[in-house]
PDB file of N, CA and C in Angstrom:
ATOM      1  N   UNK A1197     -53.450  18.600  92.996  1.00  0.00           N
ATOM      2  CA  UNK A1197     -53.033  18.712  91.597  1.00  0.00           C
ATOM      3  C   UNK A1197     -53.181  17.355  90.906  1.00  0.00           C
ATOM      4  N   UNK A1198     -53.635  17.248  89.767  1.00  0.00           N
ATOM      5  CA  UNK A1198     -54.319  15.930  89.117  1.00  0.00           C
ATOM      6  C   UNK A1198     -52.975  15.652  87.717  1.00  0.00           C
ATOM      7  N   UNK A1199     -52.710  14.081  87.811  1.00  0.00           N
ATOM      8  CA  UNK A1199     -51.749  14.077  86.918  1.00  0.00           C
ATOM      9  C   UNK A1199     -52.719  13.268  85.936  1.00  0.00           C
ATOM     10  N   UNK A1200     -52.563  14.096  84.454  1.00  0.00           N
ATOM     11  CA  UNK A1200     -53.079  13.171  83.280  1.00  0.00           C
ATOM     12  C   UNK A1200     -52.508  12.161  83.351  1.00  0.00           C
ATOM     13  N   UNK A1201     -52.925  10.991  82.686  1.00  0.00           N
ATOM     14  CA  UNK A1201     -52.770   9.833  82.826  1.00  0.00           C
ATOM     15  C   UNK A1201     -51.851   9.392  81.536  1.00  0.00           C
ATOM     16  N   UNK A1202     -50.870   9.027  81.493  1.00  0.00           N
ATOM     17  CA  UNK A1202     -49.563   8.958  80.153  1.00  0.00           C
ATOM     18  C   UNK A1202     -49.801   7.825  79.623  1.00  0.00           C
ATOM     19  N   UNK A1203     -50.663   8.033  78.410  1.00  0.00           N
ATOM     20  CA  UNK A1203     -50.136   7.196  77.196  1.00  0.00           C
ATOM     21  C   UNK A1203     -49.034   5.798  77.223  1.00  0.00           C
ATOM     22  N   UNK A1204     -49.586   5.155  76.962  1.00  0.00           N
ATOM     23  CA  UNK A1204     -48.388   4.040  76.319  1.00  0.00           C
ATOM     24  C   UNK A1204     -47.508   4.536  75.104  1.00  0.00           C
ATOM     25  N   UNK A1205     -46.232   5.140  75.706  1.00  0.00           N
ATOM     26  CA  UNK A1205     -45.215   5.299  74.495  1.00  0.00           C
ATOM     27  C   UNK A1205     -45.257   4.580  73.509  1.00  0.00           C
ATOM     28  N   UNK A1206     -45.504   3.144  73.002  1.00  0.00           N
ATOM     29  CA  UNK A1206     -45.718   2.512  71.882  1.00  0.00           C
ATOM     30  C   UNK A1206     -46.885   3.048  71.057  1.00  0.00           C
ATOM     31  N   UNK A1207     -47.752   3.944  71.903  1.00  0.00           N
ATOM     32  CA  UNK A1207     -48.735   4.581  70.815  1.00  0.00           C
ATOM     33  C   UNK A1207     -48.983   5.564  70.809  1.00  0.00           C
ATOM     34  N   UNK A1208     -47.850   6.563  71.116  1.00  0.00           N
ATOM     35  CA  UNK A1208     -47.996   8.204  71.618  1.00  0.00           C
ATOM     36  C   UNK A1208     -47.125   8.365  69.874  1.00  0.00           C
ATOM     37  N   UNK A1209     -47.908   9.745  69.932  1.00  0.00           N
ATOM     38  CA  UNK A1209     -47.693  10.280  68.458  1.00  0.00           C
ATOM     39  C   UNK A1209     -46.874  11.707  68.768  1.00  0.00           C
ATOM     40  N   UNK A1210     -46.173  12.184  68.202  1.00  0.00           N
ATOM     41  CA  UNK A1210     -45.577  13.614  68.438  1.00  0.00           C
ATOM     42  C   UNK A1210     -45.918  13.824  66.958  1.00  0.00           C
ATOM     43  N   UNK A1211     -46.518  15.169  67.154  1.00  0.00           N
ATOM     44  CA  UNK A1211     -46.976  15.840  66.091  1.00  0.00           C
ATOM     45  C   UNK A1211     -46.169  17.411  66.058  1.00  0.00           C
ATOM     46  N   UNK A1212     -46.040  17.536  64.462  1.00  0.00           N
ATOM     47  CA  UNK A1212     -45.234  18.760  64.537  1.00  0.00           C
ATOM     48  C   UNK A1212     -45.887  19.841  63.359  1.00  0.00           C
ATOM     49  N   UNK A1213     -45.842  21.107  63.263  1.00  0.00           N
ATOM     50  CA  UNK A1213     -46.726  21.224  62.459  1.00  0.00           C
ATOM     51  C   UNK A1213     -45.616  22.131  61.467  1.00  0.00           C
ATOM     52  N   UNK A1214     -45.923  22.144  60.411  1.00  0.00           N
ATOM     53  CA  UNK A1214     -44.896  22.937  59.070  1.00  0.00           C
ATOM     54  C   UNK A1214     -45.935  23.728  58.163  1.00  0.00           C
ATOM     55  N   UNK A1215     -45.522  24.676  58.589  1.00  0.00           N
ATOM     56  CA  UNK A1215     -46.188  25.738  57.488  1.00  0.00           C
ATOM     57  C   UNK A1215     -48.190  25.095  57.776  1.00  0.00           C
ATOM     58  N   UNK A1216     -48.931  24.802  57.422  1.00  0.00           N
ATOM     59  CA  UNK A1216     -49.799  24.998  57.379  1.00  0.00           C
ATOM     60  C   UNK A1216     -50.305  23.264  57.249  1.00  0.00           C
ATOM     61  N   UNK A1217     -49.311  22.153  57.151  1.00  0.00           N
ATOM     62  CA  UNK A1217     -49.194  20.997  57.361  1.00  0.00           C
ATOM     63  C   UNK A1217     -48.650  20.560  58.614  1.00  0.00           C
ATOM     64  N   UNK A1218     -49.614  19.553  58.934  1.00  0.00           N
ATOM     65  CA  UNK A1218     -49.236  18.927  59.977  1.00  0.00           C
ATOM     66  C   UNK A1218     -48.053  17.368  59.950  1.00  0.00           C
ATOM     67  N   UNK A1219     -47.706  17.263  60.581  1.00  0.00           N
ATOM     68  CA  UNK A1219     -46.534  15.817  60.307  1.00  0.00           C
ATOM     69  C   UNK A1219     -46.648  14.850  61.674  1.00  0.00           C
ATOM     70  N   UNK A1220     -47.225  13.479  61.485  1.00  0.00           N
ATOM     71  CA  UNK A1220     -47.576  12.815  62.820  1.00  0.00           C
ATOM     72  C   UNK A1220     -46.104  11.938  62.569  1.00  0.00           C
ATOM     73  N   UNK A1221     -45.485  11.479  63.773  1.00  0.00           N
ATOM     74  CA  UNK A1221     -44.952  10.394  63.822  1.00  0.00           C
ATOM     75  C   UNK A1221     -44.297   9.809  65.256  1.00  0.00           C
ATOM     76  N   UNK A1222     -44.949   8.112  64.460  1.00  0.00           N
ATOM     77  CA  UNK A1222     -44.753   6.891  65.614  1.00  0.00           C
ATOM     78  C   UNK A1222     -43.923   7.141  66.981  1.00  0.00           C
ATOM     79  N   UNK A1223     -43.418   6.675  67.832  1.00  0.00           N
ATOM     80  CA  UNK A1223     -42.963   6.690  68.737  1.00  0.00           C
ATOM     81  C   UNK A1223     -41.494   5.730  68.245  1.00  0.00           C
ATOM     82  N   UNK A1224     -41.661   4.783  67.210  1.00  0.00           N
ATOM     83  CA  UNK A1224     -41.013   3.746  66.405  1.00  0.00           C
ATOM     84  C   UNK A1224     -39.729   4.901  65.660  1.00  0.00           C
ATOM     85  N   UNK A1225     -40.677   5.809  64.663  1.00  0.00           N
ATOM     86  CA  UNK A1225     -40.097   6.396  63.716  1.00  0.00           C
ATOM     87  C   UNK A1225     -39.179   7.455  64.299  1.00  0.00           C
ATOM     88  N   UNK A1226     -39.951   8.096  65.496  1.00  0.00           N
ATOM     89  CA  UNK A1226     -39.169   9.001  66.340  1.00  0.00           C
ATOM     90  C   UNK A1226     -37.838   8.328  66.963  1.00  0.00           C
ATOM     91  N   UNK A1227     -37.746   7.291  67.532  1.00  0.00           N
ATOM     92  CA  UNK A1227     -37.142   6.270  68.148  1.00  0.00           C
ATOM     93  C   UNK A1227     -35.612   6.429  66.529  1.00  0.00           C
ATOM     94  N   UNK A1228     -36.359   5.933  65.449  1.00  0.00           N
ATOM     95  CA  UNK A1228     -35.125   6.033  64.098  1.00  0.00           C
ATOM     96  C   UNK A1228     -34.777   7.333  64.110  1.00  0.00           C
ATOM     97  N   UNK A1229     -35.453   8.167  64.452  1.00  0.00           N
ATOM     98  CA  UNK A1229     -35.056   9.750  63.494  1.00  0.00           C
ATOM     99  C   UNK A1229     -33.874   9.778  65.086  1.00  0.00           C
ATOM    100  N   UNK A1230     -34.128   9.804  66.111  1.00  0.00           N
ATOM    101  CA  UNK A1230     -33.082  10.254  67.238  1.00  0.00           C
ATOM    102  C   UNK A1230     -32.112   9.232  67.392  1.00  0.00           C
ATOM    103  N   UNK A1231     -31.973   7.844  66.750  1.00  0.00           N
ATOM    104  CA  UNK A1231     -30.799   7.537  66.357  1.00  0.00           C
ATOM    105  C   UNK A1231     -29.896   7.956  65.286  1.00  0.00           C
ATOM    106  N   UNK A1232     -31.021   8.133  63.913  1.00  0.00           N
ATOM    107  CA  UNK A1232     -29.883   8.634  62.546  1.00  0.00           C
ATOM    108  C   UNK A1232     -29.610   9.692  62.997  1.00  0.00           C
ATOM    109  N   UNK A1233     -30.055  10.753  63.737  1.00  0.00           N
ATOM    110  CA  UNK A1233     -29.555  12.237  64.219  1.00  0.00           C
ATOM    111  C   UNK A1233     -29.148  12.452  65.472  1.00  0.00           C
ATOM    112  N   UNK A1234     -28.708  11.213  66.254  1.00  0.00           N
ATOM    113  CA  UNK A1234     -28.066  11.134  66.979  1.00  0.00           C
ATOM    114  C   UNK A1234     -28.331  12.045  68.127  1.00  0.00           C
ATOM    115  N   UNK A1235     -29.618  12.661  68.122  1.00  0.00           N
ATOM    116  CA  UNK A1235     -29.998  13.654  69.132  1.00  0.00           C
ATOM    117  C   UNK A1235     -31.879  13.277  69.587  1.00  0.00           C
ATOM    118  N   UNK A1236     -31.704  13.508  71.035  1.00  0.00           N
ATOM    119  CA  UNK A1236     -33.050  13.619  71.218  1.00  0.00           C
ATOM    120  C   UNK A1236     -33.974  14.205  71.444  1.00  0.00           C
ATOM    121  N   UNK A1237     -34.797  14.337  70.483  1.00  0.00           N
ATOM    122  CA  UNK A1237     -36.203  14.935  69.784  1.00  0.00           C
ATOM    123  C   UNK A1237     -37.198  15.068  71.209  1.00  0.00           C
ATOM    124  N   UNK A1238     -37.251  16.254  71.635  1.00  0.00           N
ATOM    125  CA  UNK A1238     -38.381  16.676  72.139  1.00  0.00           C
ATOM    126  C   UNK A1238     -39.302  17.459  71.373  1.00  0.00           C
ATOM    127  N   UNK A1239     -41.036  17.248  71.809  1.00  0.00           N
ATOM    128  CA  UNK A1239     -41.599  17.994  71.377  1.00  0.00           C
ATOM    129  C   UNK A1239     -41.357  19.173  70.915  1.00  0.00           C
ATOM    130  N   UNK A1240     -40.637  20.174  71.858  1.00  0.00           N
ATOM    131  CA  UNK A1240     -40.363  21.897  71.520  1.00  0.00           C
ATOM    132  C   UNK A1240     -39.415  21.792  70.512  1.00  0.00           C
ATOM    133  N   UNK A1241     -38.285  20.537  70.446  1.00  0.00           N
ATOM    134  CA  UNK A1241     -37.832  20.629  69.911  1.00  0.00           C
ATOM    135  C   UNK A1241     -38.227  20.481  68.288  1.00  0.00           C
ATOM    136  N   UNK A1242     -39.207  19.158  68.199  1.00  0.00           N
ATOM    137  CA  UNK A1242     -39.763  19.034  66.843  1.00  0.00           C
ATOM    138  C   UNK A1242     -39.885  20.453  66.248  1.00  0.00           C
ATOM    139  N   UNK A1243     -40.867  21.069  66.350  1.00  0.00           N
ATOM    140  CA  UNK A1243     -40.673  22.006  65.540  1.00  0.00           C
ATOM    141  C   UNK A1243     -39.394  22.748  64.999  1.00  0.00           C
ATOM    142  N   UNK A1244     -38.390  22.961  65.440  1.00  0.00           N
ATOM    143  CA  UNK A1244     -37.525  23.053  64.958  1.00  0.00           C
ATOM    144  C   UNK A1244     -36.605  22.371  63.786  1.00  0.00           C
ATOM    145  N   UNK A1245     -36.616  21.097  64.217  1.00  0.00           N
ATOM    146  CA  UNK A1245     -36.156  19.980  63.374  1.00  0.00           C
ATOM    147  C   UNK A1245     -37.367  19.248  62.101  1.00  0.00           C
ATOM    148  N   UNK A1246     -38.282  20.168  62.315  1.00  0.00           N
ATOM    149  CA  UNK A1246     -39.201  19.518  61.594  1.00  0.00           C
ATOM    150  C   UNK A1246     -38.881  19.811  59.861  1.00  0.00           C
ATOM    151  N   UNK A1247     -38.076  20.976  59.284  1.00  0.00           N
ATOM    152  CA  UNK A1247     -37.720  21.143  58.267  1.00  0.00           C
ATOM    153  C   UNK A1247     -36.534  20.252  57.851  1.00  0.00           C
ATOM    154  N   UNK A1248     -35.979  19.716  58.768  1.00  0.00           N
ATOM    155  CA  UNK A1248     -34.841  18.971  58.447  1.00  0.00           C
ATOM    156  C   UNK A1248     -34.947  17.377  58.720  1.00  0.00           C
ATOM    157  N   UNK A1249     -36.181  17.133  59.109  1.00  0.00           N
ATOM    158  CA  UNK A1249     -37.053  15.740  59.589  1.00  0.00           C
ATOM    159  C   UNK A1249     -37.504  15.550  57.893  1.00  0.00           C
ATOM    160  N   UNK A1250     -38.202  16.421  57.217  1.00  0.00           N
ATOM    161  CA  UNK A1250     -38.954  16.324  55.845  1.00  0.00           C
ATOM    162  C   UNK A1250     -37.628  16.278  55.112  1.00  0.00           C
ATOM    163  N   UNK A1251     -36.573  16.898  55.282  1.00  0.00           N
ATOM    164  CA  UNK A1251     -35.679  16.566  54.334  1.00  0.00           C
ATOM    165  C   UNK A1251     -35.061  15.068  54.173  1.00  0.00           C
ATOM    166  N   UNK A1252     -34.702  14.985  55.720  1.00  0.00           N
ATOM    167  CA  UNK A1252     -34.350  13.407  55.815  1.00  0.00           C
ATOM    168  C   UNK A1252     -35.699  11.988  55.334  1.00  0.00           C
ATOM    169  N   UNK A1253     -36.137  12.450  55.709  1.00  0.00           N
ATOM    170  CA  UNK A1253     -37.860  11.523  55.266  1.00  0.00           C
ATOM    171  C   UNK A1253     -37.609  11.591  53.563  1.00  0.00           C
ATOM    172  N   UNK A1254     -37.345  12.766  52.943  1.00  0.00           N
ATOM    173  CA  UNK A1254     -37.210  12.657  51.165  1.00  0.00           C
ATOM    174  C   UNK A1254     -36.038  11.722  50.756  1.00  0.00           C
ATOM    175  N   UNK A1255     -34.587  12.425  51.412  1.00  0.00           N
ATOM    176  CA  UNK A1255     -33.469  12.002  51.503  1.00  0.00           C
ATOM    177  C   UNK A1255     -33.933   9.964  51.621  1.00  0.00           C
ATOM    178  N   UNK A1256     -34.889   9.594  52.345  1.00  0.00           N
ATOM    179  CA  UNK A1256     -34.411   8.163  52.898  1.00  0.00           C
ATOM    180  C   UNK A1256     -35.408   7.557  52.186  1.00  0.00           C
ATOM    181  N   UNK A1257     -36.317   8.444  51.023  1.00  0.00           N
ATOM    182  CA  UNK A1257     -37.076   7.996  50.041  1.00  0.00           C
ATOM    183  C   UNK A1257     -36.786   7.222  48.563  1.00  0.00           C
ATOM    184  N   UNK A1258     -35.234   8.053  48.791  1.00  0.00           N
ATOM    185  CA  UNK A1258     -34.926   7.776  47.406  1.00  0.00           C
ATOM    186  C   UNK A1258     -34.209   6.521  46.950  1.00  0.00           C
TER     187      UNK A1258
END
């Protein structure tokens, strides 16, 4: 059994996709979003949180 070879977390991207848009982000930004939300963001999970990721992203725009 062959193990892919893992990325350097400093440049791994988790991508999540919304409606028909896609949303990339840093390993940095992910790193902020699972401190301000105090929870940690797995992939399966992104999608879930991804409507409430765009809210906070507007929310921390203003």
């Amino acid at each position: 059994m062959r193990i892919a070879h893992k990325k350097s977390r400093k440049h791994s991207m988790k991508q999540c996709r919304i409606g028909n848009n896609s949303m990339e982000m840093s390993y940095e930004e992910t790193l902020v979003l699972e401190i301000k939300l105090s929870v940690s963001i797995t992939f399966q999970q992104c999608r879930d949180l991804s409507e409430l990721v765009v809210q906070r992203k507007n929310y921390w725009a203003h």
